Amino acid sequence: MSQIQEKTQVIRLEQLTSDIVRLTLEAPNIASIANPGQFVMIRTGNSNDPLLRRPFSISQTSSDGCFQILFKVVGRGTSLLSHCREGEYLSVLGPLGRGYRIDTQRRACLVGGGMGIAPLLFLGKRVLRKCPDLRPVVVLGAKNREELAPLIDDFAALGLKVHAATDDGSLGHHGLLTDVLKALDLGSRCMTYVCGPKQMMTAVHLFCRSMHYGCQVSVETSMACGMGACLGCIVPLEKGGYGHSCSDGPVFDAEDLVWTL
Ligand SMILES: Cc1cc2nc3c(=O)[nH]c(=O)nc-3n(C[C@H](O)[C@H](O)[C@H](O)COP(=O)(O)OP(=O)(O)OC[C@H]3O[C@@H](n4cnc5c(N)ncnc54)[C@H](O)[C@@H]3O)c2cc1C
Ligand code: FES
């Protein structure tokens, strides 16, 4: 698996909400080989605090050698990153991990919860390119309109219809995105591509199993090295033993993982 350490320039920093940021980085080497579902490890500051790079999904690439990430400020690393300045350089390692495997025979359904929406835009674009006749269905959920609305716009720009759910009912269905998924007629041949909180991915996986849909999930465990060297990210496998979510994943076939409620 090829991975590159690249000194990337911050091209744009957009504050989408009070705590969600979109960062555009110029990284021609990484952008040219990245696949949907892969991630990067970013050094968030120039000091040793935090010492470890932080993982982020690649949310889209562009032909001018850039890629974007979408992130929520939750702690020291993401806070530092949200204050970087345009023109500044950041050290980035990537693209890392195994991304989504696009099934060209089955209709794609992209299911994202919260910041798990981040990798699905890149995936949606790739599915449209590979299977122009099979328009993907998009189901997205978040806490409220403020969090979800700016993320939906990118899918709408691709001409994709988004089925939305929010916890407080301020946008789309009032409740769980699994309610929305269950109400859709996805036909008998469907592959769901999922990313989000564990509880939501478990519910989606169980529903997909009952419907005989395929289901691929992106597992965002905490990661220290991002390269299979530290055992910090292991997940139990259905066949026994463990997998590294950083190098065997983050995307797994849901049936290959052990699910605990
Ligand atoms: C493969 C992968 C892809 C990711 N992609 C994205 C993305 O596209 N956008 C995004 O916003 N975030 C993403 N994350 C999560 C992101 O890496 C963390 O939010 C970030 O590392 C937090 O760093 P921090 O220093 O700000 O917070 P820390 O101080 O490290 O942690 C602050 C709080 O966040 C919690 N936390 C840290 N990492 C995670 C995690 N992986 N899952 C759940 N809770 C966590 C901690 O337990 C703590 O409570 C991804 C994680 C992985 C493993
Ligand atoms: S993060 Fe170190 S082995 Fe996966």
Short mmCIF file of C-alpha atoms and ligand atoms in Angstrom, two decimals:
data_model
loop_
_atom_site.label_atom_id
_atom_site.label_comp_id
_atom_site.label_asym_id
_atom_site.label_seq_id
_atom_site.Cartn_x
_atom_site.Cartn_y
_atom_site.Cartn_z
CA MET A 1 0.00 0.00 0.00
CA SER A 2 1.58 3.30 -1.02
CA GLN A 3 1.56 6.08 1.51
CA ILE A 4 3.27 9.42 1.42
CA GLN A 5 4.41 11.95 3.96
CA GLU A 6 3.74 15.30 2.36
CA LYS A 7 4.26 18.88 3.44
CA THR A 8 0.88 20.32 2.54
CA GLN A 9 -0.15 23.93 2.24
CA VAL A 10 -3.38 25.15 3.78
CA ILE A 11 -5.36 26.57 0.87
CA ARG A 12 -8.66 27.29 2.60
CA LEU A 13 -10.19 27.03 6.06
CA GLU A 14 -13.97 27.34 6.16
CA GLN A 15 -15.93 27.54 9.40
CA LEU A 16 -19.17 25.73 8.44
CA THR A 17 -20.74 25.93 11.91
CA SER A 18 -19.52 27.03 15.35
CA ASP A 19 -17.49 23.79 15.61
CA ILE A 20 -17.37 22.15 12.16
CA VAL A 21 -14.55 23.13 9.83
CA ARG A 22 -13.69 22.29 6.22
CA LEU A 23 -9.98 22.35 5.44
CA THR A 24 -8.55 22.32 1.93
CA LEU A 25 -4.94 21.19 1.66
CA GLU A 26 -2.70 21.18 -1.39
CA ALA A 27 -1.15 17.73 -1.56
CA PRO A 28 -0.83 16.57 -5.18
CA ASN A 29 0.85 13.27 -4.34
CA ILE A 30 -1.76 12.21 -1.80
CA ALA A 31 -4.74 13.58 -3.73
CA SER A 32 -3.79 11.77 -6.92
CA ILE A 33 -3.82 8.28 -5.39
CA ALA A 34 -6.45 8.56 -2.64
CA ASN A 35 -9.55 6.38 -2.71
CA PRO A 36 -12.88 6.94 -0.92
CA GLY A 37 -12.82 5.69 2.68
CA GLN A 38 -9.09 6.23 3.08
CA PHE A 39 -7.79 8.68 5.66
CA VAL A 40 -4.82 10.90 6.46
CA MET A 41 -2.87 11.45 9.70
CA ILE A 42 -2.24 15.15 10.26
CA ARG A 43 0.25 16.79 12.58
CA THR A 44 -2.00 19.45 14.04
CA GLY A 45 0.64 21.81 15.35
CA ASN A 46 4.33 22.61 15.27
CA SER A 47 5.03 21.64 18.89
CA ASN A 48 4.95 18.22 20.56
CA ASP A 49 1.51 18.86 22.02
CA PRO A 50 -0.31 16.90 20.89
CA LEU A 51 2.48 14.48 20.11
CA LEU A 52 0.46 12.19 17.88
CA ARG A 53 -0.97 12.96 14.48
CA ARG A 54 -4.77 12.93 14.26
CA PRO A 55 -6.73 10.81 11.74
CA PHE A 56 -9.27 12.34 9.34
CA SER A 57 -11.19 10.88 6.42
CA ILE A 58 -10.54 12.37 3.02
CA SER A 59 -13.85 14.01 2.15
CA GLN A 60 -12.98 14.84 -1.43
CA THR A 61 -10.10 15.37 -3.83
CA SER A 62 -9.85 17.75 -6.77
CA SER A 63 -7.97 17.73 -10.05
CA ASP A 64 -5.88 20.74 -8.95
CA GLY A 65 -3.98 18.52 -6.47
CA CYS A 66 -5.97 19.34 -3.34
CA PHE A 67 -7.99 17.30 -0.90
CA GLN A 68 -10.45 18.31 1.77
CA ILE A 69 -11.25 17.11 5.25
CA LEU A 70 -14.30 17.97 7.33
CA PHE A 71 -13.87 17.91 11.06
CA LYS A 72 -15.51 18.76 14.33
CA VAL A 73 -13.55 20.48 17.10
CA VAL A 74 -13.58 18.03 20.04
CA GLY A 75 -10.20 18.49 21.74
CA ARG A 76 -6.69 19.93 21.60
CA GLY A 77 -5.67 18.62 18.15
CA THR A 78 -8.81 19.64 16.31
CA SER A 79 -8.83 22.99 18.09
CA LEU A 80 -5.28 23.71 16.91
CA LEU A 81 -6.20 22.61 13.39
CA SER A 82 -9.22 24.92 13.37
CA HIS A 83 -6.88 27.84 14.02
CA CYS A 84 -4.33 27.11 11.29
CA ARG A 85 -3.86 29.87 8.76
CA GLU A 86 -4.12 29.87 4.98
CA GLY A 87 -0.66 29.55 3.47
CA GLU A 88 0.68 27.63 6.49
CA TYR A 89 2.18 24.15 5.98
CA LEU A 90 1.05 20.96 7.74
CA SER A 91 2.72 17.58 7.71
CA VAL A 92 0.32 14.92 6.43
CA LEU A 93 0.73 11.15 6.11
CA GLY A 94 -1.55 9.37 3.68
CA PRO A 95 -3.55 8.09 2.03
CA LEU A 96 -3.89 5.37 4.64
CA GLY A 97 -5.97 2.25 5.13
CA ARG A 98 -8.35 0.32 2.95
CA GLY A 99 -11.31 2.29 1.68
CA TYR A 100 -14.75 1.30 0.39
CA ARG A 101 -14.88 -1.38 -2.30
CA ILE A 102 -17.39 -0.15 -4.85
CA ASP A 103 -19.83 -2.84 -5.96
CA THR A 104 -20.78 -1.95 -9.52
CA GLN A 105 -23.55 -4.58 -9.61
CA ARG A 106 -25.61 -3.28 -6.70
CA ARG A 107 -27.32 0.02 -6.03
CA ALA A 108 -25.29 2.11 -3.60
CA CYS A 109 -26.84 3.52 -0.46
CA LEU A 110 -24.55 5.93 1.44
CA VAL A 111 -25.40 6.17 5.13
CA GLY A 112 -23.63 8.73 7.32
CA GLY A 113 -24.17 9.91 10.88
CA GLY A 114 -22.57 13.05 12.34
CA MET A 115 -18.97 13.52 11.19
CA GLY A 116 -19.23 10.04 9.65
CA ILE A 117 -20.69 11.92 6.71
CA ALA A 118 -17.18 13.16 5.85
CA PRO A 119 -15.93 10.26 3.67
CA LEU A 120 -19.23 9.78 1.82
CA LEU A 121 -18.98 12.74 -0.55
CA PHE A 122 -15.78 11.36 -2.09
CA LEU A 123 -17.47 7.96 -2.30
CA GLY A 124 -20.63 9.41 -3.89
CA LYS A 125 -18.55 11.07 -6.61
CA ARG A 126 -16.63 7.86 -7.31
CA VAL A 127 -19.84 5.76 -7.45
CA LEU A 128 -21.38 8.23 -9.91
CA ARG A 129 -18.28 7.98 -12.09
CA LYS A 130 -18.10 4.17 -11.98
CA CYS A 131 -21.82 3.41 -12.19
CA PRO A 132 -23.54 6.37 -13.89
CA ASP A 133 -26.76 4.35 -14.32
CA LEU A 134 -27.08 3.42 -10.66
CA ARG A 135 -27.67 6.71 -8.83
CA PRO A 136 -26.72 6.33 -5.18
CA VAL A 137 -29.27 6.93 -2.46
CA VAL A 138 -27.99 9.11 0.40
CA VAL A 139 -29.23 8.90 4.00
CA LEU A 140 -27.66 11.37 6.45
CA GLY A 141 -28.33 12.05 10.09
CA ALA A 142 -27.07 14.51 12.69
CA LYS A 143 -28.08 16.25 15.89
CA ASN A 144 -29.80 19.22 14.27
CA ARG A 145 -30.20 21.41 11.18
CA GLU A 146 -27.14 23.52 12.05
CA GLU A 147 -24.89 20.45 11.83
CA LEU A 148 -26.53 18.75 8.90
CA ALA A 149 -27.50 21.53 6.48
CA PRO A 150 -23.97 22.57 5.37
CA LEU A 151 -22.99 18.94 4.80
CA ILE A 152 -26.06 18.18 2.69
CA ASP A 153 -25.31 20.98 0.22
CA ASP A 154 -22.31 19.14 -1.26
CA PHE A 155 -24.42 16.08 -2.08
CA ALA A 156 -27.17 18.22 -3.55
CA ALA A 157 -24.54 19.86 -5.79
CA LEU A 158 -23.85 16.41 -7.23
CA GLY A 159 -27.54 16.06 -8.05
CA LEU A 160 -28.09 13.47 -5.33
CA LYS A 161 -31.25 13.45 -3.25
CA VAL A 162 -30.52 13.34 0.46
CA HIS A 163 -32.89 11.68 2.91
CA ALA A 164 -32.23 13.47 6.19
CA ALA A 165 -32.88 12.75 9.84
CA THR A 166 -32.14 14.89 12.88
CA ASP A 167 -32.42 14.16 16.59
CA ASP A 168 -34.51 17.29 17.18
CA GLY A 169 -36.55 17.19 13.96
CA SER A 170 -35.19 20.56 12.77
CA LEU A 171 -34.33 19.03 9.36
CA GLY A 172 -35.87 15.97 7.72
CA HIS A 173 -37.22 13.07 9.74
CA HIS A 174 -37.48 13.64 13.50
CA GLY A 175 -35.61 10.61 14.83
CA LEU A 176 -33.11 8.00 13.76
CA LEU A 177 -31.65 7.68 10.30
CA THR A 178 -32.33 3.94 10.49
CA ASP A 179 -36.08 4.80 10.45
CA VAL A 180 -35.48 6.64 7.17
CA LEU A 181 -33.42 3.77 5.76
CA LYS A 182 -36.12 1.24 6.62
CA ALA A 183 -38.81 3.31 4.89
CA LEU A 184 -36.90 3.52 1.59
CA ASP A 185 -37.48 1.09 -1.25
CA LEU A 186 -33.93 0.13 -2.13
CA GLY A 187 -34.81 -2.92 -4.22
CA SER A 188 -33.31 -6.33 -3.61
CA ARG A 189 -29.78 -5.58 -4.78
CA CYS A 190 -28.27 -2.94 -2.53
CA MET A 191 -24.84 -2.25 -1.04
CA THR A 192 -24.80 0.14 1.92
CA TYR A 193 -21.65 2.12 2.68
CA VAL A 194 -21.76 3.35 6.26
CA CYS A 195 -19.82 5.66 8.56
CA GLY A 196 -20.84 7.10 11.91
CA PRO A 197 -21.21 6.35 15.60
CA LYS A 198 -20.95 2.69 16.61
CA GLN A 199 -24.54 2.39 17.81
CA MET A 200 -25.87 3.69 14.52
CA MET A 201 -23.58 1.42 12.46
CA THR A 202 -24.70 -1.58 14.52
CA ALA A 203 -28.36 -0.79 13.82
CA VAL A 204 -27.70 -0.30 10.11
CA HIS A 205 -25.72 -3.54 9.91
CA LEU A 206 -28.51 -5.54 11.61
CA PHE A 207 -31.12 -4.06 9.28
CA CYS A 208 -28.95 -4.79 6.21
CA ARG A 209 -28.45 -8.34 7.37
CA SER A 210 -32.23 -8.82 7.71
CA MET A 211 -32.72 -7.46 4.17
CA HIS A 212 -29.77 -9.38 2.64
CA TYR A 213 -28.15 -6.08 1.63
CA GLY A 214 -24.38 -5.83 1.51
CA CYS A 215 -22.92 -3.55 4.20
CA GLN A 216 -19.48 -1.96 4.46
CA VAL A 217 -18.65 0.07 7.55
CA SER A 218 -15.86 2.51 8.32
CA VAL A 219 -14.62 1.93 11.85
CA GLU A 220 -13.16 5.07 13.40
CA THR A 221 -11.42 3.72 16.49
CA SER A 222 -8.81 5.84 18.22
CA MET A 223 -5.50 5.60 16.38
CA ALA A 224 -1.94 6.35 17.42
CA CYS A 225 0.30 5.47 14.47
CA GLY A 226 -2.23 4.88 11.66
CA MET A 227 0.07 2.35 10.00
CA GLY A 228 -0.36 -1.02 11.75
CA ALA A 229 2.60 -0.59 14.09
CA CYS A 230 1.17 0.09 17.57
CA LEU A 231 -1.91 -2.18 18.13
CA GLY A 232 -3.82 0.91 19.26
CA CYS A 233 -6.73 0.35 16.93
CA ILE A 234 -7.50 -3.36 16.99
CA VAL A 235 -11.03 -4.65 16.45
CA PRO A 236 -12.28 -8.23 17.06
CA LEU A 237 -13.00 -10.23 13.92
CA GLU A 238 -15.85 -12.71 13.41
CA LYS A 239 -13.42 -15.40 12.20
CA GLY A 240 -11.40 -15.01 15.44
CA GLY A 241 -8.44 -12.82 16.28
CA TYR A 242 -8.16 -9.12 15.63
CA GLY A 243 -7.74 -6.71 12.76
CA HIS A 244 -6.07 -3.31 12.70
CA SER A 245 -8.66 -0.73 11.84
CA CYS A 246 -5.91 1.52 10.46
CA SER A 247 -4.41 -0.94 7.97
CA ASP A 248 -6.97 -3.76 7.53
CA GLY A 249 -9.70 -1.08 7.62
CA PRO A 250 -11.00 1.46 8.42
CA VAL A 251 -13.57 0.00 6.01
CA PHE A 252 -14.63 -3.56 6.73
CA ASP A 253 -17.37 -5.79 5.46
CA ALA A 254 -19.80 -5.57 8.40
CA GLU A 255 -20.12 -9.37 8.46
CA ASP A 256 -16.38 -9.69 9.18
CA LEU A 257 -16.62 -7.82 12.51
CA VAL A 258 -17.87 -8.84 15.94
CA TRP A 259 -20.78 -6.56 16.90
CA THR A 260 -21.66 -5.97 20.53
CA LEU A 261 -24.72 -3.95 21.50
C1 LIG B 1 -10.01 6.69 10.39
C2 LIG B 1 -10.58 7.88 11.12
C3 LIG B 1 -11.17 8.89 10.39
C4 LIG B 1 -11.71 9.99 11.06
N1 LIG B 1 -12.29 10.97 10.31
C5 LIG B 1 -12.80 12.05 10.92
C6 LIG B 1 -13.40 13.08 10.12
O1 LIG B 1 -13.45 13.00 8.90
N2 LIG B 1 -13.89 14.15 10.78
C7 LIG B 1 -13.85 14.26 12.16
O2 LIG B 1 -14.34 15.25 12.72
N3 LIG B 1 -13.28 13.30 12.92
C8 LIG B 1 -12.75 12.19 12.33
N4 LIG B 1 -12.17 11.24 13.09
C9 LIG B 1 -12.07 11.45 14.54
C10 LIG B 1 -10.89 12.38 14.82
O3 LIG B 1 -9.68 11.71 14.51
C11 LIG B 1 -10.88 12.80 16.29
O4 LIG B 1 -12.00 13.61 16.54
C12 LIG B 1 -9.60 13.58 16.61
O5 LIG B 1 -8.49 12.72 16.56
C13 LIG B 1 -9.72 14.21 17.98
O6 LIG B 1 -8.48 14.83 18.28
P1 LIG B 1 -8.39 15.97 19.40
O7 LIG B 1 -6.96 16.10 19.77
O8 LIG B 1 -9.12 17.18 18.99
O9 LIG B 1 -9.24 15.37 20.59
P2 LIG B 1 -8.72 14.43 21.76
O10 LIG B 1 -8.24 15.31 22.87
O11 LIG B 1 -7.82 13.39 21.24
O12 LIG B 1 -10.09 13.78 22.15
C14 LIG B 1 -11.21 14.60 22.53
C15 LIG B 1 -12.42 13.71 22.74
O13 LIG B 1 -12.79 13.08 21.49
C16 LIG B 1 -12.80 11.66 21.67
N5 LIG B 1 -12.28 11.01 20.45
C17 LIG B 1 -11.04 11.08 19.93
N6 LIG B 1 -10.92 10.32 18.82
C18 LIG B 1 -12.14 9.75 18.62
C19 LIG B 1 -12.67 8.84 17.67
N7 LIG B 1 -11.94 8.32 16.67
N8 LIG B 1 -13.98 8.48 17.79
C20 LIG B 1 -14.75 8.96 18.80
N9 LIG B 1 -14.30 9.81 19.74
C21 LIG B 1 -13.01 10.20 19.66
C22 LIG B 1 -11.88 11.38 22.85
O14 LIG B 1 -12.23 10.16 23.50
C23 LIG B 1 -12.14 12.58 23.74
O15 LIG B 1 -13.31 12.39 24.50
C24 LIG B 1 -11.65 10.10 12.47
C25 LIG B 1 -11.04 9.08 13.20
C26 LIG B 1 -10.52 7.98 12.53
C27 LIG B 1 -9.88 6.89 13.30
S1 FES B 2 -3.13 2.94 14.91
FE1 FES B 2 -1.29 1.94 15.37
S2 FES B 2 -1.72 -0.09 14.74
FE2 FES B 2 -3.46 1.00 14.07
#
